[in-house]
Short mmCIF file of C-alpha atoms in Angstrom, two decimals:
data_model
loop_
_atom_site.label_atom_id
_atom_site.label_comp_id
_atom_site.label_asym_id
_atom_site.label_seq_id
_atom_site.Cartn_x
_atom_site.Cartn_y
_atom_site.Cartn_z
CA MET A 18 75.30 173.40 151.62
CA ARG A 19 73.07 175.58 149.50
CA THR A 20 71.61 173.97 146.41
CA LEU A 21 70.24 175.57 143.27
CA PRO A 22 67.89 173.95 140.77
CA ALA A 23 69.62 173.10 137.50
CA ASP A 24 66.79 174.66 135.47
CA MET A 25 67.29 178.19 136.81
CA LYS A 26 66.74 180.91 134.23
CA ASP A 27 69.97 182.67 135.30
CA THR A 28 72.39 182.14 132.40
CA LYS A 29 75.46 182.83 134.55
CA VAL A 30 74.61 179.95 136.88
CA ARG A 31 73.97 177.68 133.89
CA GLN A 32 77.35 178.68 132.40
CA LEU A 33 79.06 178.01 135.73
CA ILE A 34 77.48 174.57 135.95
CA GLU A 35 78.52 173.69 132.41
CA ALA A 36 82.07 174.96 132.95
CA ALA A 37 82.41 173.01 136.24
CA ARG A 38 81.39 169.81 134.46
CA ALA A 39 84.49 170.15 132.29
CA GLU A 40 87.00 171.30 134.92
CA PRO A 41 87.17 173.00 138.33
CA VAL A 42 86.22 176.68 138.17
CA THR A 43 87.79 179.31 140.42
CA LEU A 44 85.51 182.19 141.35
CA LEU A 45 87.26 185.48 141.95
CA GLU A 46 86.22 188.19 144.37
CA ASN A 47 88.14 191.45 144.10
CA GLY A 48 90.63 189.62 141.90
CA GLU A 49 91.36 186.96 144.56
CA PRO A 50 90.23 183.32 144.57
CA ALA A 51 87.09 183.09 146.70
CA ALA A 52 85.72 179.65 145.86
CA ILE A 53 86.21 176.67 143.60
CA VAL A 54 83.27 174.95 141.97
CA LEU A 55 83.68 171.24 141.21
CA SER A 56 81.55 168.72 139.43
CA PRO A 57 80.18 165.98 141.70
CA ALA A 58 82.50 163.47 139.98
CA GLU A 59 85.56 165.65 140.64
CA PHE A 60 84.52 166.17 144.25
CA ASP A 61 84.11 162.39 144.67
CA ARG A 62 87.57 161.86 143.16
CA PHE A 63 89.16 164.29 145.63
CA ASP A 64 87.19 162.74 148.49
CA GLU A 65 88.39 159.24 147.51
CA GLN A 66 92.01 160.42 147.34
CA ASP A 67 91.63 161.94 150.80
CA ARG A 68 90.16 158.69 152.15
CA ILE A 69 93.07 156.70 150.67
CA ARG A 70 95.61 159.09 152.25
CA ARG A 71 93.93 158.86 155.66
CA GLU A 72 93.90 155.05 155.51
CA ALA A 73 97.55 154.94 154.42
CA LYS A 74 98.49 157.23 157.30
CA VAL A 75 96.76 154.89 159.77
CA ARG A 76 98.51 151.84 158.27
CA LEU A 77 101.88 153.62 158.38
CA ARG A 78 101.42 154.50 162.05
CA GLN A 79 100.42 150.91 162.80
CA THR A 80 103.50 149.60 160.98
CA ILE A 81 105.81 151.99 162.82
CA ALA A 82 104.26 150.96 166.14
CA ALA A 83 104.72 147.27 165.29
CA ILE A 84 108.37 147.83 164.33
CA HIS A 85 108.86 149.83 167.52
CA ASP A 86 107.39 147.02 169.63
CA GLN A 87 109.44 144.35 167.84
CA ALA A 88 112.65 146.35 168.32
CA LEU A 89 111.94 146.66 172.04
CA LYS A 90 111.34 142.89 172.21
CA GLN A 91 114.70 142.34 170.49
CA GLY A 92 116.45 144.24 173.27
CA LEU A 93 116.81 147.77 171.99
CA THR A 94 116.13 150.49 174.52
CA ALA A 95 113.28 152.91 174.00
CA ALA A 96 115.84 155.67 173.41
CA GLU A 97 117.61 153.61 170.71
CA VAL A 98 114.33 152.85 169.00
CA GLU A 99 113.29 156.48 169.04
CA ARG A 100 116.66 157.51 167.60
CA LEU A 101 116.34 154.94 164.81
CA VAL A 102 112.74 155.88 164.03
CA SER A 103 113.56 159.59 163.91
CA ASP A 104 116.83 159.07 161.98
CA ASP A 105 117.00 161.07 158.76
CA GLY A 106 118.47 158.07 156.98
CA ALA A 107 122.13 159.03 157.32
CA ASP A 108 124.45 156.13 158.08
CA GLU A 109 126.62 156.60 161.12
CA GLY A 110 129.26 154.25 159.83
#
């Protein structure tokens, strides 16, 4: 990642830095979003949210696997377990 010193004489870079401290800034190229500039704190917040999602996904998969294993131990067939796990929640009556 390229870094720029904060004391650059270029006013536009200084303005970009100041704006990004307040909120994410979208940079446009030919009228289309080309990049988003974030403050380090905002980047860390997004990174933490991503970490939490990844950990939750791992825990969910572990829980599903444990339920799957327990159902097999209780006598359900693999096909029945797969049907129940993939069920959209509709009751069959």
